[in-house]
Amino acid sequence: MTTTLQSTEAPISDPAPPRGRSTAARRELLVRWAFVIPAIVYVALFFGYPVLKSVTMGFQEYTTRSFVTGEAPWVGLQNYVDVVTGSLFTTTLTNTALFTIGSIIGQFTLGMLLALYFNRKFPLNGVLRSMLLLPWLLPLIASTAVWKWILDQDSGVLNQTLMGLGIVADPVPWLTSPDLALVAVVGVNVWLGIPFNVSLLYGGLQDIPEELYEAGALDGATGWRAFWSITWPNLRAVVSVVLVLGVVYTLKVLDVILGLTGADQRTRLRRSPPTRTTVPSSSSTSAQAPR
Amino acid sequence: MSSRKRTRALASTTLGIVFLAVMLFPVYWMVNASFQDAGMAASSSFLPLNPSLAGYEKAITQQSGNLLTSIVVALGAVAVTLLIATPAAYAIAKFRLRGIAWFSFALLIAQMIPGIVIANALYVVYNDLGMLNSVPGLILADATHGIPFAILIIGAFMRALPMSIVEAARVDGAGHVRAFVSVVVPVSLNAIITAGLFAFLFAWSDFIFALTLTTSPDVKTVTLGIYDYLGGEVQSWSPVMATAVMASIPAIVLLVFAQRYIAAGALGGSVKA
């Protein structure tokens, strides 16, 4: 009796799981795991399984019929061959690369400039900074709708303003010309990414001790010099986090591109997902090419 | 000297406002356009000088059902997210379970999986289970947006909790579950609220799952309602913009009234990696 008590008593003061084979210890371990098991099951079902399923479907001939019959013959690497040799493959890859690189450069540069600007003391600084988060919090498809209206060729405010100021003579086809559409989509994505970049970089800047700048100023390092020899080295960890997350988020963006340019892709997407699923999962991660 | 300092500070504020105005112009434009007369799509004025509620009337008649669906789905996703994430975060933070580091790692990876990959596979499963076009199906799928984030945010907070408060309850005879519900959850409420607010925003903004997992007008979220407007040639923008404004209200309300939670969540983004 006393021994069992001691062995169950022990884990209370010690967070490590109890050792030993007593039933009490085993129950204790079970209770602890019970806290995390729902999450493990959920992640396995809603993240693990879909990834596995996508991989296996990539090797199958999955058609609309497969949904009814449940039959999807194995075709080996055929789907991958189709995708890689497909006429759209290089375009998609190039567009994805341009989209990602353009977005990252744009949102990081502008985000850094704004973070540096707000890293000084002036009235309303905090209020302005938190309002800057708004584009990040809005539903993507809502922001996309506004941008579609702003960029509208005939009556969008951007073209009206540009023409009013005499900068362009004819309305610019922002969303209908393939090259410009890529530029427009990158621009909108940069706008979406700035708040996130600012808030993380600002946090990083705030963590750099003031004394470093004071010491630097004594040695004549101010302005640009101070940025490169004090700010940048101390910010490096935050910068890598921002860039990694930026790439991850950018590769995941679908709403913006679909909303801005993909009006007629929607029937394909919604009515018959099978046409899409014959494509290996890897290709669906890449941003669709604006037509 | 001090007056010169003050002018400089004032100039900084002014320029800061200018930057903010440029950044928020699209949001202004959304509100402005939502009040324009529905018939005047061709010429948009910079100020809603003749504000009209026609856009909202049309938006409400067309979208009120979708708004309701969105609210139900988002609240459901919050409930699922918190019920699953809070105990898991506690276990990860405080119980040294063998091999749990792998699960934390899996959560990081999970956040990088594009939603469309998950949506694709879920379509097949939901099709088999008859869960397409169902609110519970959408709730479970939308919780994928929130659960990894919530576990990380709540876990980061709980790791800093002193174990002594839990031990005190345990010595008094409370089991793990009792100690968790009556001690750990109340002191972690701020982190739980932050996670809940973000889970709401994520699910509310969801577009990919709504697009993939629903095909009928019975279960349709407001994000899909907006997308439907964009699908064809848009004749009149004011109902579209009015819907976009209504879809943006939760974000705006949270930014104004729950700013400290939002700020905590934004910083949590750095905790993530």
Coordinates of C-alpha atoms in Angstrom, one line a residue:
Chain A
M1 CA 0.0 0.0 0.0
T2 CA 2.6 2.5 1.0
T3 CA 4.8 1.6 -2.0
T4 CA 2.1 2.2 -4.5
L5 CA 1.3 5.5 -2.8
Q6 CA 4.8 6.6 -3.1
S7 CA 5.1 5.6 -6.8
T8 CA 1.9 7.6 -7.7
E9 CA 2.9 10.4 -5.4
A10 CA 6.2 10.9 -7.2
P11 CA 5.0 12.2 -10.6
I12 CA 3.2 15.1 -8.9
S13 CA 6.3 16.8 -8.0
D14 CA 8.2 15.5 -11.0
P15 CA 6.8 16.3 -14.4
A16 CA 8.7 13.4 -15.9
P17 CA 6.4 10.4 -16.7
P18 CA 6.5 7.7 -14.0
R19 CA 8.7 4.7 -14.5
G20 CA 7.9 1.2 -13.4
R21 CA 5.1 -1.2 -14.3
S22 CA 2.5 -0.6 -11.6
T23 CA -1.0 -0.2 -12.9
A24 CA -1.2 3.2 -11.3
A25 CA 1.9 4.3 -13.2
R26 CA 0.5 3.0 -16.4
R27 CA -2.8 4.7 -15.8
E28 CA -1.0 8.0 -15.1
L29 CA 0.8 7.7 -18.4
L30 CA -2.5 6.9 -20.2
V31 CA -4.1 10.0 -18.8
R32 CA -1.3 12.2 -19.9
W33 CA -1.4 10.8 -23.4
A34 CA -5.2 11.2 -23.4
F35 CA -4.6 15.0 -23.5
V36 CA -2.8 14.9 -26.7
I37 CA -4.4 12.0 -28.5
P38 CA -7.3 13.9 -30.0
A39 CA -4.8 16.3 -31.6
I40 CA -2.7 13.5 -32.9
V41 CA -5.7 11.7 -34.4
Y42 CA -6.9 15.0 -36.0
V43 CA -3.5 15.8 -37.5
A44 CA -3.2 12.3 -38.8
L45 CA -6.6 12.4 -40.4
F46 CA -6.6 16.0 -41.8
F47 CA -3.0 16.5 -42.6
G48 CA -1.3 13.1 -42.8
Y49 CA -3.9 11.3 -44.7
P50 CA -4.5 14.0 -47.3
V51 CA -0.8 14.2 -48.1
L52 CA -0.5 10.4 -48.4
K53 CA -3.7 10.3 -50.5
S54 CA -2.3 13.0 -52.8
V55 CA 0.9 11.1 -53.3
T56 CA -0.9 7.8 -54.1
M57 CA -3.4 9.5 -56.4
G58 CA -0.5 11.0 -58.2
F59 CA 0.3 7.4 -59.4
Q60 CA -3.3 6.6 -60.3
E61 CA -5.6 7.3 -63.2
Y62 CA -8.2 9.1 -61.2
T63 CA -11.2 10.2 -63.3
T64 CA -14.8 11.2 -62.7
R65 CA -15.8 7.6 -63.0
S66 CA -13.4 6.7 -60.1
F67 CA -15.7 8.6 -57.8
V68 CA -18.6 6.3 -58.6
T69 CA -16.8 2.9 -59.2
G70 CA -14.0 3.5 -56.8
E71 CA -11.6 2.1 -59.4
A72 CA -8.5 4.0 -60.3
P73 CA -5.9 1.9 -62.1
W74 CA -2.2 2.4 -61.2
V75 CA -0.3 4.2 -63.9
G76 CA 3.1 4.5 -62.4
L77 CA 4.8 7.8 -63.3
Q78 CA 2.5 8.6 -66.2
N79 CA 0.9 11.6 -64.5
Y80 CA 4.3 13.0 -63.7
V81 CA 5.4 12.5 -67.2
D82 CA 2.2 14.2 -68.5
V83 CA 2.8 17.2 -66.2
V84 CA 6.4 17.6 -66.9
T85 CA 6.0 17.3 -70.7
G86 CA 2.8 19.3 -70.7
S87 CA 2.8 22.6 -72.5
L88 CA 2.0 24.6 -69.4
F89 CA 4.7 23.1 -67.2
T90 CA 7.5 25.6 -67.9
T91 CA 5.1 28.5 -67.9
T92 CA 3.7 27.4 -64.5
L93 CA 7.1 26.9 -63.1
T94 CA 8.4 30.2 -64.3
N95 CA 5.4 32.1 -63.2
T96 CA 5.6 30.5 -59.7
A97 CA 9.2 31.4 -59.5
L98 CA 8.6 35.0 -60.6
F99 CA 5.6 35.3 -58.4
T100 CA 7.4 34.1 -55.3
I101 CA 10.6 36.0 -55.9
G102 CA 8.8 39.2 -56.8
S103 CA 6.5 39.0 -53.8
I104 CA 9.2 38.2 -51.3
I105 CA 11.5 41.0 -52.5
G106 CA 8.6 43.5 -52.6
Q107 CA 7.1 42.8 -49.3
F108 CA 10.4 42.3 -47.5
T109 CA 11.8 45.6 -48.8
L110 CA 8.7 47.7 -48.1
G111 CA 8.1 45.9 -44.8
M112 CA 11.7 46.6 -43.7
L113 CA 11.4 50.3 -44.7
L114 CA 8.2 50.7 -42.8
A115 CA 9.5 48.8 -39.7
L116 CA 12.6 51.1 -39.6
Y117 CA 10.3 54.1 -40.0
F118 CA 8.1 53.0 -37.1
N119 CA 11.1 52.0 -35.0
R120 CA 11.3 55.6 -33.7
K121 CA 9.3 57.4 -31.1
F122 CA 6.5 59.7 -32.3
P123 CA 2.9 60.3 -31.3
L124 CA 0.3 57.7 -32.5
N125 CA 3.1 55.3 -33.5
G126 CA 1.4 52.3 -31.8
V127 CA -2.1 53.1 -33.2
L128 CA -0.8 53.5 -36.8
R129 CA 1.2 50.4 -36.5
S130 CA -1.7 48.3 -35.3
M131 CA -4.0 49.7 -38.0
L132 CA -1.4 48.6 -40.5
L133 CA -2.3 45.0 -39.7
L134 CA -5.7 45.4 -41.3
P135 CA -4.9 44.1 -44.8
W136 CA -3.4 40.9 -43.1
L137 CA -6.6 40.2 -41.2
L138 CA -9.2 40.8 -43.9
P139 CA -10.5 37.7 -45.8
L140 CA -8.3 37.3 -48.8
I141 CA -11.2 37.0 -51.1
A142 CA -12.6 40.3 -49.9
S143 CA -9.3 42.2 -50.5
T144 CA -9.1 40.4 -53.9
A145 CA -12.5 41.7 -54.8
V146 CA -11.5 45.3 -54.1
W147 CA -8.3 44.9 -56.0
K148 CA -10.2 43.5 -59.0
W149 CA -12.3 46.6 -59.0
I150 CA -9.4 49.0 -58.5
L151 CA -7.5 47.3 -61.4
D152 CA -10.5 47.1 -63.6
Q153 CA -9.5 48.1 -67.1
D154 CA -12.3 50.3 -68.1
S155 CA -13.5 52.0 -64.9
G156 CA -11.0 51.0 -62.2
V157 CA -9.7 53.8 -60.1
L158 CA -6.1 53.1 -61.0
N159 CA -6.5 53.5 -64.7
Q160 CA -8.8 56.5 -64.2
T161 CA -6.1 58.1 -62.1
L162 CA -3.3 57.3 -64.4
M163 CA -5.2 58.6 -67.4
G164 CA -6.4 61.7 -65.5
L165 CA -2.8 62.5 -64.7
G166 CA -1.8 61.9 -68.3
I167 CA 0.7 59.1 -67.4
V168 CA -0.9 56.7 -69.8
A169 CA -3.0 57.4 -72.8
D170 CA -5.0 54.2 -73.0
P171 CA -6.4 52.1 -70.2
V172 CA -3.9 49.5 -69.1
P173 CA -5.1 45.9 -69.2
W174 CA -3.8 45.0 -65.7
L175 CA -5.6 41.7 -65.4
T176 CA -6.2 40.6 -69.0
S177 CA -2.7 40.9 -70.4
P178 CA -0.7 37.8 -69.3
D179 CA 2.5 39.7 -68.5
L180 CA 0.8 42.6 -66.7
A181 CA -1.4 40.2 -64.8
L182 CA 1.6 38.6 -63.2
V183 CA 2.8 42.1 -62.2
A184 CA -0.6 42.9 -60.8
V185 CA -0.9 39.7 -58.9
V186 CA 2.6 40.2 -57.4
G187 CA 1.7 43.8 -56.5
V188 CA -1.5 42.7 -54.6
N189 CA 0.4 39.9 -52.9
V190 CA 3.1 42.4 -51.8
W191 CA 0.3 44.6 -50.3
L192 CA -1.0 41.6 -48.5
G193 CA 2.4 40.6 -47.1
I194 CA 3.6 43.9 -45.9
P195 CA 1.7 44.0 -42.5
F196 CA 3.1 40.6 -41.5
N197 CA 6.7 41.6 -42.5
V198 CA 6.4 44.9 -40.6
S199 CA 5.2 43.4 -37.4
L200 CA 7.8 40.7 -37.3
L201 CA 10.7 43.0 -38.3
Y202 CA 9.5 45.7 -36.0
G203 CA 9.6 43.2 -33.1
G204 CA 13.1 42.3 -34.1
L205 CA 14.2 45.9 -34.3
Q206 CA 12.8 46.6 -30.8
D207 CA 14.9 43.8 -29.4
I208 CA 18.2 45.4 -30.5
P209 CA 19.6 47.2 -27.4
E210 CA 19.8 51.0 -27.7
E211 CA 23.3 50.9 -26.2
L212 CA 24.7 49.3 -29.4
Y213 CA 23.6 52.4 -31.4
E214 CA 24.9 54.7 -28.8
A215 CA 28.3 53.0 -28.9
G216 CA 28.2 52.9 -32.6
A217 CA 27.5 56.6 -32.8
L218 CA 30.6 57.3 -30.7
D219 CA 32.6 55.4 -33.3
G220 CA 31.0 57.4 -36.1
A221 CA 28.5 54.7 -37.2
T222 CA 25.2 56.5 -38.0
G223 CA 22.5 56.2 -40.6
W224 CA 23.4 53.7 -43.4
R225 CA 26.6 52.6 -41.6
A226 CA 24.7 51.9 -38.4
F227 CA 22.1 49.9 -40.4
W228 CA 24.7 47.6 -42.0
S229 CA 27.0 47.2 -39.1
I230 CA 24.5 47.1 -36.2
T231 CA 20.9 46.6 -37.3
W232 CA 21.4 44.0 -40.0
P233 CA 23.7 41.6 -38.1
N234 CA 21.4 41.7 -35.1
L235 CA 18.3 41.2 -37.1
R236 CA 19.5 38.2 -39.1
A237 CA 17.6 35.6 -37.1
V238 CA 14.3 37.5 -37.5
V239 CA 15.0 38.1 -41.2
S240 CA 15.5 34.4 -41.9
V241 CA 12.2 33.6 -40.1
V242 CA 10.4 36.3 -42.1
L243 CA 11.8 35.1 -45.4
V244 CA 11.1 31.4 -44.7
L245 CA 7.5 32.1 -43.6
G246 CA 7.1 34.5 -46.6
V247 CA 8.1 31.8 -49.1
V248 CA 5.8 29.3 -47.4
Y249 CA 2.8 31.7 -47.4
T250 CA 3.5 32.8 -51.0
L251 CA 3.6 29.3 -52.3
K252 CA 0.2 28.6 -50.6
V253 CA -1.6 31.6 -52.1
L254 CA -4.4 30.6 -54.3
D255 CA -7.4 32.8 -53.4
V256 CA -5.7 35.9 -54.8
I257 CA -4.7 34.5 -58.1
L258 CA -8.0 32.7 -58.6
G259 CA -10.1 35.7 -57.6
L260 CA -8.1 38.2 -59.7
T261 CA -7.6 36.3 -62.9
G262 CA -9.2 32.9 -62.8
A263 CA -12.9 33.7 -63.4
D264 CA -13.3 30.9 -66.0
Q265 CA -11.2 28.4 -64.2
R266 CA -13.8 28.2 -61.5
T267 CA -16.2 25.9 -63.3
R268 CA -13.3 23.5 -63.9
L269 CA -12.4 23.7 -60.3
R270 CA -15.8 23.2 -58.7
R271 CA -17.7 21.0 -61.1
S272 CA -15.2 18.3 -61.6
P273 CA -12.3 18.2 -59.2
P274 CA -11.1 14.9 -60.8
T275 CA -9.7 16.7 -63.8
R276 CA -7.4 18.4 -61.3
T277 CA -6.6 15.4 -59.2
T278 CA -5.0 13.5 -62.1
V279 CA -2.3 16.0 -61.7
P280 CA 0.2 15.0 -59.1
S281 CA -0.1 16.9 -55.8
S282 CA 3.2 18.6 -56.2
S283 CA 2.0 20.7 -59.1
S284 CA -1.1 21.9 -57.3
T285 CA 1.2 23.6 -54.8
S286 CA 2.5 25.9 -57.4
A287 CA 0.6 29.1 -58.1
Q288 CA -1.6 28.7 -61.2
A289 CA -0.4 30.7 -64.1
P290 CA -2.4 33.8 -64.8
R291 CA -3.6 33.1 -68.2
Chain B
M1 CA 15.3 72.8 -29.0
S2 CA 12.2 71.1 -27.6
S3 CA 9.9 72.8 -30.0
R4 CA 12.1 71.7 -32.8
K5 CA 11.9 68.2 -31.5
R6 CA 8.1 68.5 -31.4
T7 CA 7.9 69.6 -35.0
R8 CA 10.0 66.7 -36.0
A9 CA 7.8 64.3 -34.1
L10 CA 4.8 65.8 -35.6
A11 CA 6.3 65.5 -39.1
S12 CA 7.0 61.9 -38.4
T13 CA 3.4 61.3 -37.4
T14 CA 2.1 63.0 -40.5
L15 CA 4.3 61.0 -42.8
G16 CA 3.3 57.9 -40.8
I17 CA -0.4 58.7 -41.5
V18 CA 0.4 59.2 -45.2
F19 CA 2.0 55.7 -45.3
L20 CA -1.0 54.2 -43.5
A21 CA -3.4 56.0 -45.9
V22 CA -1.6 54.5 -48.9
M23 CA -1.7 51.1 -47.4
L24 CA -5.3 51.3 -46.3
F25 CA -6.5 52.9 -49.6
P26 CA -8.0 49.6 -50.9
V27 CA -10.0 49.2 -47.6
Y28 CA -11.2 52.8 -48.0
W29 CA -12.1 52.1 -51.6
M30 CA -14.1 49.0 -50.6
V31 CA -16.2 51.0 -48.2
N32 CA -16.5 54.0 -50.6
A33 CA -17.6 51.8 -53.5
S34 CA -20.1 49.9 -51.3
F35 CA -22.0 53.2 -50.8
Q36 CA -22.0 54.2 -54.4
D37 CA -25.3 54.2 -56.3
A38 CA -25.6 50.7 -57.8
G39 CA -26.3 52.1 -61.3
M40 CA -23.1 54.1 -61.5
A41 CA -20.6 51.4 -62.0
A42 CA -18.8 53.3 -64.8
S43 CA -17.8 56.4 -62.9
S44 CA -16.6 56.0 -59.3
S45 CA -16.2 59.2 -57.3
F46 CA -13.5 59.5 -54.6
L47 CA -16.0 60.4 -51.9
P48 CA -19.4 58.8 -51.4
L49 CA -21.1 62.2 -51.8
N50 CA -24.5 60.7 -52.6
P51 CA -24.4 57.7 -50.3
S52 CA -26.7 55.0 -51.3
L53 CA -27.6 51.8 -49.4
A54 CA -28.8 50.0 -52.5
G55 CA -25.6 47.9 -52.6
Y56 CA -26.2 46.8 -49.0
E57 CA -29.9 46.0 -49.7
K58 CA -28.9 43.8 -52.6
A59 CA -26.0 42.3 -50.7
I60 CA -28.2 41.4 -47.7
T61 CA -30.9 39.9 -49.7
Q62 CA -28.4 37.8 -51.7
Q63 CA -25.9 37.0 -49.0
S64 CA -27.6 36.8 -45.6
G65 CA -27.9 33.1 -45.8
N66 CA -24.2 32.8 -46.7
L67 CA -23.3 35.1 -43.8
L68 CA -25.2 32.9 -41.4
T69 CA -23.4 29.8 -42.8
S70 CA -20.1 31.6 -42.4
I71 CA -20.8 32.5 -38.8
V72 CA -21.9 29.0 -37.9
V73 CA -18.9 27.4 -39.6
A74 CA -16.5 29.8 -38.0
L75 CA -17.9 29.4 -34.5
G76 CA -17.9 25.6 -34.9
A77 CA -14.3 25.7 -36.1
V78 CA -13.3 27.8 -33.0
A79 CA -15.0 25.2 -30.8
V80 CA -13.2 22.2 -32.5
T81 CA -9.9 24.0 -32.5
L82 CA -9.9 24.9 -28.9
L83 CA -11.2 21.6 -27.7
I84 CA -8.5 19.7 -29.5
A85 CA -5.7 22.3 -29.2
T86 CA -5.9 23.4 -25.5
P87 CA -5.3 20.0 -23.9
A88 CA -2.7 19.0 -26.5
A89 CA -0.8 22.3 -25.9
Y90 CA -0.8 21.5 -22.1
A91 CA 0.4 18.0 -22.6
I92 CA 3.2 19.1 -25.0
A93 CA 4.2 22.0 -22.7
K94 CA 4.1 20.2 -19.3
F95 CA 4.1 16.4 -19.6
R96 CA 7.4 15.1 -20.8
L97 CA 5.9 12.5 -23.0
R98 CA 8.2 10.2 -24.9
G99 CA 8.3 11.0 -28.6
I100 CA 6.1 14.1 -28.4
A101 CA 8.8 16.2 -30.1
W102 CA 8.0 14.4 -33.3
F103 CA 4.4 15.6 -33.0
S104 CA 5.5 19.2 -32.5
F105 CA 7.7 18.8 -35.6
A106 CA 4.7 17.4 -37.5
L107 CA 2.7 20.5 -36.5
L108 CA 5.3 22.8 -38.0
I109 CA 5.3 20.8 -41.2
A110 CA 1.5 20.7 -41.2
Q111 CA 1.4 24.5 -41.4
M112 CA 3.4 24.5 -44.6
I113 CA 1.0 22.1 -46.5
P114 CA -1.0 24.1 -49.0
G115 CA -4.7 24.0 -48.3
I116 CA -5.4 22.9 -51.8
V117 CA -3.5 19.6 -51.2
I118 CA -5.7 18.9 -48.2
A119 CA -8.8 20.0 -49.9
N120 CA -8.2 17.8 -52.9
A121 CA -7.9 14.6 -50.8
L122 CA -10.7 15.6 -48.5
Y123 CA -13.0 15.9 -51.5
V124 CA -12.5 12.2 -52.2
V125 CA -13.0 11.2 -48.6
Y126 CA -16.0 13.4 -48.1
N127 CA -17.5 12.2 -51.3
D128 CA -17.3 8.6 -50.0
L129 CA -18.7 9.6 -46.6
G130 CA -21.4 11.8 -47.9
M131 CA -19.9 14.8 -46.1
L132 CA -19.8 17.1 -49.1
N133 CA -22.1 20.1 -48.7
S134 CA -22.3 19.7 -45.0
V135 CA -21.7 22.2 -42.2
P136 CA -19.9 19.7 -39.9
G137 CA -17.7 18.7 -42.8
L138 CA -16.7 22.3 -43.4
I139 CA -16.2 22.9 -39.7
L140 CA -13.8 20.0 -39.4
A141 CA -11.9 21.0 -42.5
D142 CA -11.7 24.7 -41.5
A143 CA -10.2 23.7 -38.1
T144 CA -7.0 22.7 -40.0
H145 CA -6.4 26.5 -40.4
G146 CA -6.4 27.0 -36.7
I147 CA -5.3 23.9 -34.8
P148 CA -1.5 23.9 -35.4
F149 CA -1.4 27.7 -34.8
A150 CA -3.5 27.3 -31.6
I151 CA -1.3 24.5 -30.2
L152 CA 1.8 26.5 -30.8
I153 CA 0.4 29.8 -29.3
I154 CA -1.2 28.2 -26.3
G155 CA 1.7 25.9 -25.8
A156 CA 4.2 28.8 -25.8
F157 CA 2.2 30.4 -23.1
M158 CA 1.7 27.3 -20.9
R159 CA 5.4 26.5 -21.0
A160 CA 6.0 29.6 -19.0
L161 CA 3.4 28.7 -16.3
P162 CA 4.9 27.7 -13.0
M163 CA 4.2 24.0 -12.4
S164 CA 3.6 24.8 -8.7
I165 CA 0.1 26.0 -9.2
V166 CA -0.9 22.7 -10.8
E167 CA 0.9 20.7 -8.1
A168 CA -1.0 22.6 -5.4
A169 CA -4.3 21.4 -7.0
R170 CA -2.9 17.9 -7.4
V171 CA -1.9 17.6 -3.8
D172 CA -5.4 18.7 -2.9
G173 CA -6.5 15.5 -4.6
A174 CA -7.5 16.8 -8.0
G175 CA -6.8 14.5 -11.0
H176 CA -5.1 15.7 -14.1
V177 CA -8.4 16.6 -15.8
R178 CA -9.7 18.5 -12.8
A179 CA -6.4 20.4 -12.4
F180 CA -6.4 21.2 -16.1
V181 CA -10.0 22.5 -16.2
S182 CA -10.0 24.4 -12.9
V183 CA -6.5 25.7 -12.8
V184 CA -4.6 25.6 -16.1
V185 CA -7.4 26.8 -18.4
P186 CA -8.4 29.8 -16.2
V187 CA -4.8 31.1 -16.0
S188 CA -4.2 30.5 -19.7
L189 CA -7.3 32.3 -20.8
N190 CA -5.5 35.1 -22.6
A191 CA -3.6 32.7 -24.8
I192 CA -6.8 30.7 -25.4
I193 CA -8.7 33.8 -26.4
T194 CA -6.0 34.8 -28.8
A195 CA -6.0 31.4 -30.4
G196 CA -9.8 31.4 -30.5
L197 CA -9.9 34.8 -32.2
F198 CA -7.5 33.7 -34.9
A199 CA -9.2 30.4 -35.4
F200 CA -12.4 32.4 -36.0
L201 CA -10.7 34.7 -38.5
F202 CA -9.0 31.8 -40.3
A203 CA -12.2 29.9 -40.7
W204 CA -14.2 33.0 -41.5
S205 CA -11.8 33.8 -44.3
D206 CA -11.6 30.3 -45.6
F207 CA -12.0 30.0 -49.3
I208 CA -10.3 26.9 -50.5
F209 CA -12.3 24.4 -48.4
A210 CA -15.6 26.2 -49.2
L211 CA -14.7 26.1 -52.9
T212 CA -13.8 22.4 -52.9
L213 CA -16.1 20.8 -50.4
T214 CA -19.4 22.5 -51.2
T215 CA -21.2 22.5 -54.5
S216 CA -24.8 23.4 -53.6
P217 CA -26.2 26.8 -52.7
D218 CA -27.5 25.3 -49.4
V219 CA -24.2 25.3 -47.7
K220 CA -22.3 28.3 -49.0
T221 CA -20.0 30.7 -47.2
V222 CA -19.8 34.4 -47.8
T223 CA -16.3 34.1 -49.2
L224 CA -17.8 31.9 -51.9
G225 CA -20.6 34.4 -52.3
I226 CA -18.0 37.1 -53.2
Y227 CA -16.2 34.7 -55.5
D228 CA -19.5 34.1 -57.4
Y229 CA -19.7 37.8 -58.0
L230 CA -16.2 37.8 -59.4
G231 CA -16.9 34.8 -61.6
G232 CA -18.8 36.6 -64.3
E233 CA -18.5 40.1 -65.8
V234 CA -19.3 42.3 -62.9
Q235 CA -22.1 44.6 -63.8
S236 CA -22.4 46.6 -60.6
W237 CA -19.7 46.7 -58.0
S238 CA -21.6 48.2 -55.0
P239 CA -23.3 44.9 -53.9
V240 CA -19.9 43.2 -54.3
M241 CA -18.2 45.8 -52.2
A242 CA -21.0 45.8 -49.7
T243 CA -20.6 42.0 -49.3
A244 CA -16.8 42.5 -49.0
V245 CA -17.3 45.1 -46.3
M246 CA -19.7 42.8 -44.3
A247 CA -17.2 40.0 -44.7
S248 CA -14.5 42.3 -43.3
I249 CA -16.4 43.4 -40.2
P250 CA -15.1 40.6 -37.9
A251 CA -11.5 41.5 -38.7
I252 CA -12.1 45.2 -38.2
V253 CA -14.0 44.7 -34.9
L254 CA -11.3 42.4 -33.6
L255 CA -8.6 44.9 -34.6
V256 CA -10.4 47.7 -32.7
F257 CA -11.7 45.8 -29.6
A258 CA -9.3 43.0 -29.2
Q259 CA -6.1 44.6 -30.3
R260 CA -3.9 43.2 -27.6
Y261 CA -4.9 39.7 -28.5
I262 CA -4.3 40.3 -32.2
A263 CA -0.9 41.8 -31.3
A264 CA -0.1 38.7 -29.3
G265 CA -1.1 36.5 -32.2
A266 CA 1.0 38.5 -34.7
L267 CA 4.0 38.1 -32.5
G268 CA 3.1 34.4 -32.1
G269 CA 3.9 34.2 -35.8
S270 CA 7.5 34.5 -34.8
V271 CA 7.1 31.9 -32.2
K272 CA 5.9 29.6 -34.9
A273 CA 9.2 29.1 -36.5

